[in-house]
mmCIF file of C-alpha atoms in Angstrom:
data_model
loop_
_atom_site.group_PDB
_atom_site.id
_atom_site.type_symbol
_atom_site.label_atom_id
_atom_site.label_comp_id
_atom_site.label_asym_id
_atom_site.label_seq_id
_atom_site.Cartn_x
_atom_site.Cartn_y
_atom_site.Cartn_z
ATOM 1 C CA UNK A 154 171.307 55.979 169.755
ATOM 2 C CA UNK A 155 171.288 54.021 166.314
ATOM 3 C CA UNK A 156 174.360 55.043 164.254
ATOM 4 C CA UNK A 157 173.787 56.382 160.792
ATOM 5 C CA UNK A 158 172.876 53.914 158.217
ATOM 6 C CA UNK A 159 175.221 53.332 155.103
ATOM 7 C CA UNK A 160 173.574 53.683 151.658
ATOM 8 C CA UNK A 161 174.511 50.773 150.129
ATOM 9 C CA UNK A 162 173.298 48.138 152.956
ATOM 10 C CA UNK A 163 170.670 49.666 154.836
ATOM 11 C CA UNK A 164 168.411 46.846 156.052
ATOM 12 C CA UNK A 165 171.729 44.925 156.810
ATOM 13 C CA UNK A 166 172.954 47.855 158.726
ATOM 14 C CA UNK A 167 169.622 48.562 160.620
ATOM 15 C CA UNK A 168 169.820 44.971 161.672
ATOM 16 C CA UNK A 169 173.257 45.155 162.800
ATOM 17 C CA UNK A 170 172.614 48.261 165.109
ATOM 18 C CA UNK A 171 169.510 46.637 166.009
ATOM 19 C CA UNK A 172 171.004 43.375 167.540
ATOM 20 C CA UNK A 173 173.982 45.515 169.181
ATOM 21 C CA UNK A 174 171.269 47.833 170.804
ATOM 22 C CA UNK A 175 169.221 44.612 171.805
ATOM 23 C CA UNK A 176 172.282 42.981 173.556
ATOM 24 C CA UNK A 177 173.193 46.354 174.820
ATOM 25 C CA UNK A 178 169.895 46.227 176.897
ATOM 26 C CA UNK A 179 168.613 49.308 174.795
ATOM 27 C CA UNK A 180 165.612 47.593 173.519
ATOM 28 C CA UNK A 181 163.644 50.948 172.502
ATOM 29 C CA UNK A 182 166.026 52.416 170.136
ATOM 30 C CA UNK A 183 166.691 48.501 169.332
ATOM 31 C CA UNK A 184 162.942 48.278 168.478
ATOM 32 C CA UNK A 185 163.387 51.268 166.329
ATOM 33 C CA UNK A 186 166.550 50.104 164.059
ATOM 34 C CA UNK A 187 164.253 46.767 163.279
ATOM 35 C CA UNK A 188 161.115 48.932 162.378
ATOM 36 C CA UNK A 189 164.082 50.935 159.878
ATOM 37 C CA UNK A 190 165.201 47.817 158.517
ATOM 38 C CA UNK A 191 161.521 46.693 157.470
ATOM 39 C CA UNK A 192 160.980 49.861 155.852
ATOM 40 C CA UNK A 193 164.218 49.265 153.963
ATOM 41 C CA UNK A 194 163.114 45.796 153.219
ATOM 42 C CA UNK A 195 159.541 44.708 154.394
ATOM 43 C CA UNK A 196 160.608 41.091 153.343
ATOM 44 C CA UNK A 197 163.123 40.486 155.638
ATOM 45 C CA UNK A 198 162.285 37.564 157.690
ATOM 46 C CA UNK A 199 165.368 38.429 160.094
ATOM 47 C CA UNK A 200 163.921 41.725 160.714
ATOM 48 C CA UNK A 201 160.344 40.347 161.505
ATOM 49 C CA UNK A 202 161.853 37.889 163.682
ATOM 50 C CA UNK A 203 164.210 40.200 165.616
ATOM 51 C CA UNK A 204 160.993 42.491 166.442
ATOM 52 C CA UNK A 205 158.958 39.358 168.017
ATOM 53 C CA UNK A 206 162.049 38.539 170.229
ATOM 54 C CA UNK A 207 161.875 42.323 171.274
ATOM 55 C CA UNK A 208 158.024 42.096 171.919
ATOM 56 C CA UNK A 209 158.647 38.215 173.716
ATOM 57 C CA UNK A 210 160.895 39.858 176.283
ATOM 58 C CA UNK A 211 158.876 42.906 176.695
ATOM 59 C CA UNK A 212 155.825 40.577 177.757
ATOM 60 C CA UNK A 213 153.791 40.707 174.772
ATOM 61 C CA UNK A 214 153.593 37.214 173.670
ATOM 62 C CA UNK A 215 150.446 38.098 171.304
ATOM 63 C CA UNK A 216 152.290 40.288 169.264
ATOM 64 C CA UNK A 217 155.196 38.338 169.568
ATOM 65 C CA UNK A 218 153.643 35.759 167.977
ATOM 66 C CA UNK A 219 152.243 37.536 165.523
ATOM 67 C CA UNK A 220 155.608 39.300 164.536
ATOM 68 C CA UNK A 221 157.304 35.362 164.786
ATOM 69 C CA UNK A 222 154.153 34.246 162.291
ATOM 70 C CA UNK A 223 155.068 36.761 159.639
ATOM 71 C CA UNK A 224 158.574 36.276 159.647
ATOM 72 C CA UNK A 225 157.801 32.135 159.109
ATOM 73 C CA UNK A 226 155.472 32.878 156.153
ATOM 74 C CA UNK A 227 158.283 34.973 154.642
ATOM 75 C CA UNK A 228 160.641 32.242 154.987
ATOM 76 C CA UNK A 229 158.288 29.326 154.577
ATOM 77 C CA UNK A 230 159.663 27.435 157.545
ATOM 78 C CA UNK A 231 160.606 27.961 161.334
ATOM 79 C CA UNK A 232 164.289 29.282 160.322
ATOM 80 C CA UNK A 233 165.953 30.633 157.291
ATOM 81 C CA UNK A 234 167.597 27.509 155.409
ATOM 82 C CA UNK A 235 169.868 29.489 153.740
ATOM 83 C CA UNK A 236 171.543 33.003 154.112
ATOM 84 C CA UNK A 237 170.262 34.626 150.901
ATOM 85 C CA UNK A 238 172.402 37.629 150.244
ATOM 86 C CA UNK A 239 176.546 37.585 151.706
ATOM 87 C CA UNK A 240 178.331 40.515 152.307
ATOM 88 C CA UNK A 241 182.041 39.735 151.867
ATOM 89 C CA UNK A 242 184.965 42.187 152.978
ATOM 90 C CA UNK A 243 187.994 41.383 151.048
ATOM 91 C CA UNK A 244 190.111 39.387 149.768
ATOM 92 C CA UNK A 245 193.315 39.641 151.884
ATOM 93 C CA UNK A 246 196.156 37.412 151.103
ATOM 94 C CA UNK A 247 196.610 34.494 153.352
ATOM 95 C CA UNK A 248 199.693 32.410 153.823
ATOM 96 C CA UNK A 249 200.643 28.450 152.933
ATOM 97 C CA UNK A 250 198.861 27.050 155.864
ATOM 98 C CA UNK A 251 194.941 27.112 155.726
ATOM 99 C CA UNK A 252 194.309 29.130 159.009
ATOM 100 C CA UNK A 253 196.008 32.584 158.817
ATOM 101 C CA UNK A 254 195.710 35.775 160.789
ATOM 102 C CA UNK A 255 192.180 37.410 160.914
ATOM 103 C CA UNK A 256 192.640 40.812 158.499
ATOM 104 C CA UNK A 257 190.384 42.637 160.976
ATOM 105 C CA UNK A 258 191.633 41.521 164.002
ATOM 106 C CA UNK A 259 193.293 44.843 164.688
ATOM 107 C CA UNK A 260 189.657 46.234 164.854
ATOM 108 C CA UNK A 261 188.345 43.961 167.091
ATOM 109 C CA UNK A 262 187.136 41.257 165.047
ATOM 110 C CA UNK A 263 184.390 40.874 161.766
ATOM 111 C CA UNK A 264 181.669 41.793 164.328
ATOM 112 C CA UNK A 265 183.082 45.570 165.595
ATOM 113 C CA UNK A 266 183.270 45.905 161.297
ATOM 114 C CA UNK A 267 180.490 47.878 160.263
ATOM 115 C CA UNK A 268 179.106 46.128 156.998
ATOM 116 C CA UNK A 269 179.403 47.968 153.740
ATOM 117 C CA UNK A 270 182.038 50.754 155.612
ATOM 118 C CA UNK A 271 185.098 51.874 154.643
ATOM 119 C CA UNK A 272 188.318 50.007 152.695
ATOM 120 C CA UNK A 273 190.962 48.245 154.030
ATOM 121 C CA UNK A 274 194.682 47.467 153.348
ATOM 122 C CA UNK A 275 195.166 44.153 150.752
ATOM 123 C CA UNK A 276 197.219 44.048 148.352
ATOM 124 C CA UNK A 277 194.747 42.981 145.928
ATOM 125 C CA UNK A 278 193.078 45.813 145.872
ATOM 126 C CA UNK A 279 193.479 48.992 143.544
ATOM 127 C CA UNK A 280 195.758 51.464 145.284
ATOM 128 C CA UNK A 281 196.192 48.749 148.017
ATOM 129 C CA UNK A 282 192.860 48.555 149.664
ATOM 130 C CA UNK A 283 189.689 46.776 149.310
ATOM 131 C CA UNK A 284 185.879 46.693 150.681
ATOM 132 C CA UNK A 285 182.885 45.168 150.773
ATOM 133 C CA UNK A 286 181.095 43.502 147.682
ATOM 134 C CA UNK A 287 177.475 41.889 147.722
ATOM 135 C CA UNK A 288 176.834 38.063 146.454
ATOM 136 C CA UNK A 289 173.260 36.512 145.880
ATOM 137 C CA UNK A 290 173.245 32.269 146.733
ATOM 138 C CA UNK A 291 171.273 30.565 144.752
ATOM 139 C CA UNK A 292 168.200 28.184 145.782
ATOM 140 C CA UNK A 293 170.392 25.479 147.595
ATOM 141 C CA UNK A 294 172.229 28.379 149.331
ATOM 142 C CA UNK A 295 175.686 28.293 147.355
ATOM 143 C CA UNK A 296 177.296 31.105 146.640
ATOM 144 C CA UNK A 297 180.289 32.062 144.128
ATOM 145 C CA UNK A 298 182.503 34.744 145.260
ATOM 146 C CA UNK A 299 184.433 36.397 142.242
ATOM 147 C CA UNK A 300 186.177 39.885 141.995
ATOM 148 C CA UNK A 301 186.612 41.090 138.273
ATOM 149 C CA UNK A 302 188.096 44.079 139.893
ATOM 150 C CA UNK A 303 191.578 41.803 140.835
ATOM 151 C CA UNK A 304 193.999 41.396 138.131
ATOM 152 C CA UNK A 305 194.660 37.861 139.011
ATOM 153 C CA UNK A 306 196.339 36.943 135.610
ATOM 154 C CA UNK A 307 199.109 39.850 136.388
ATOM 155 C CA UNK A 308 199.711 38.998 140.176
ATOM 156 C CA UNK A 309 200.418 35.431 139.089
ATOM 157 C CA UNK A 310 202.813 36.275 136.475
ATOM 158 C CA UNK A 311 204.719 38.906 138.721
ATOM 159 C CA UNK A 312 205.105 36.377 141.531
ATOM 160 C CA UNK A 313 205.782 33.602 139.460
ATOM 161 C CA UNK A 314 203.453 31.288 141.018
ATOM 162 C CA UNK A 315 199.832 30.102 142.221
ATOM 163 C CA UNK A 316 199.791 30.726 145.819
ATOM 164 C CA UNK A 317 198.604 34.209 144.937
ATOM 165 C CA UNK A 318 195.335 32.691 143.763
ATOM 166 C CA UNK A 319 194.685 31.447 147.299
ATOM 167 C CA UNK A 320 192.903 34.494 149.414
ATOM 168 C CA UNK A 321 190.714 35.182 152.691
ATOM 169 C CA UNK A 322 187.944 37.219 153.669
ATOM 170 C CA UNK A 323 184.773 37.373 155.953
ATOM 171 C CA UNK A 324 181.446 36.885 154.163
ATOM 172 C CA UNK A 325 178.446 38.356 156.608
ATOM 173 C CA UNK A 326 174.929 37.413 156.107
ATOM 174 C CA UNK A 327 171.292 37.281 158.065
ATOM 175 C CA UNK A 328 169.449 34.360 159.410
ATOM 176 C CA UNK A 329 166.543 33.702 161.536
ATOM 177 C CA UNK A 330 164.598 31.318 163.507
ATOM 178 C CA UNK A 331 161.153 31.876 164.994
ATOM 179 C CA UNK A 332 160.906 28.963 167.746
ATOM 180 C CA UNK A 333 163.366 27.592 170.438
ATOM 181 C CA UNK A 334 164.609 24.331 169.508
ATOM 182 C CA UNK A 335 167.697 22.635 168.347
ATOM 183 C CA UNK A 336 168.956 23.645 164.511
ATOM 184 C CA UNK A 337 171.790 21.947 162.253
ATOM 185 C CA UNK A 338 174.211 24.548 160.954
ATOM 186 C CA UNK A 339 176.434 23.348 158.498
ATOM 187 C CA UNK A 340 179.657 25.042 157.949
ATOM 188 C CA UNK A 341 181.502 23.589 154.949
ATOM 189 C CA UNK A 342 184.717 24.729 152.978
ATOM 190 C CA UNK A 343 185.404 27.566 155.696
ATOM 191 C CA UNK A 344 187.450 27.617 158.784
ATOM 192 C CA UNK A 345 185.755 29.867 161.078
ATOM 193 C CA UNK A 346 181.891 30.618 161.660
ATOM 194 C CA UNK A 347 180.377 32.700 164.209
ATOM 195 C CA UNK A 348 176.511 33.191 165.276
ATOM 196 C CA UNK A 349 176.806 36.306 166.708
ATOM 197 C CA UNK A 350 179.465 35.783 169.324
ATOM 198 C CA UNK A 351 179.674 32.246 168.900
ATOM 199 C CA UNK A 352 182.342 29.907 167.202
ATOM 200 C CA UNK A 353 180.810 26.898 165.296
ATOM 201 C CA UNK A 354 182.687 23.629 164.045
ATOM 202 C CA UNK A 355 183.369 23.899 160.914
ATOM 203 C CA UNK A 356 184.552 21.357 158.346
ATOM 204 C CA UNK A 357 187.213 22.856 156.392
ATOM 205 C CA UNK A 358 187.756 20.042 153.705
ATOM 206 C CA UNK A 359 183.550 19.882 153.147
ATOM 207 C CA UNK A 360 184.378 15.872 153.784
#
């Protein structure tokens, strides 16, 4: 069965649940989740594409292509060029090296953390905890993660150094493709990228 939605990120919640159920082979419940995602956000090209994939898997190619066409019409392309909305979990402290321990590894990794739900231990948060923040990207796909709730000046002064300004976190978003093919995914300025459960090669220094 679908888990209960969280109120803040309802459409993304249903997409995540639908994907989980799809992988588990629970296609009827997965379809219900994607329909709920469209009820929350009828312009979600990702949800239309997921529904298309389900109908294609069940052998209804005609209905699948109709749904893919809807997704393509909303995206303007056969795939989403940029992630429009990011859900960020953090910020968390990071060591001096560019790659550090995963702050949610104990929970099975970011794939097993429900978006928009819960708070997590972090020295940057009020009362020592942080949660999810939603950010929107610009028309080029760039996004600027800022955390006005964190008193950065106080942290720098109390610790006597600028290293505290370096942080890590997880950014989660949705994108879709409507046609089989080879696609280029650019991953600049980050050290870890996952598409579903697949790790992609990244360009940490964006050179």
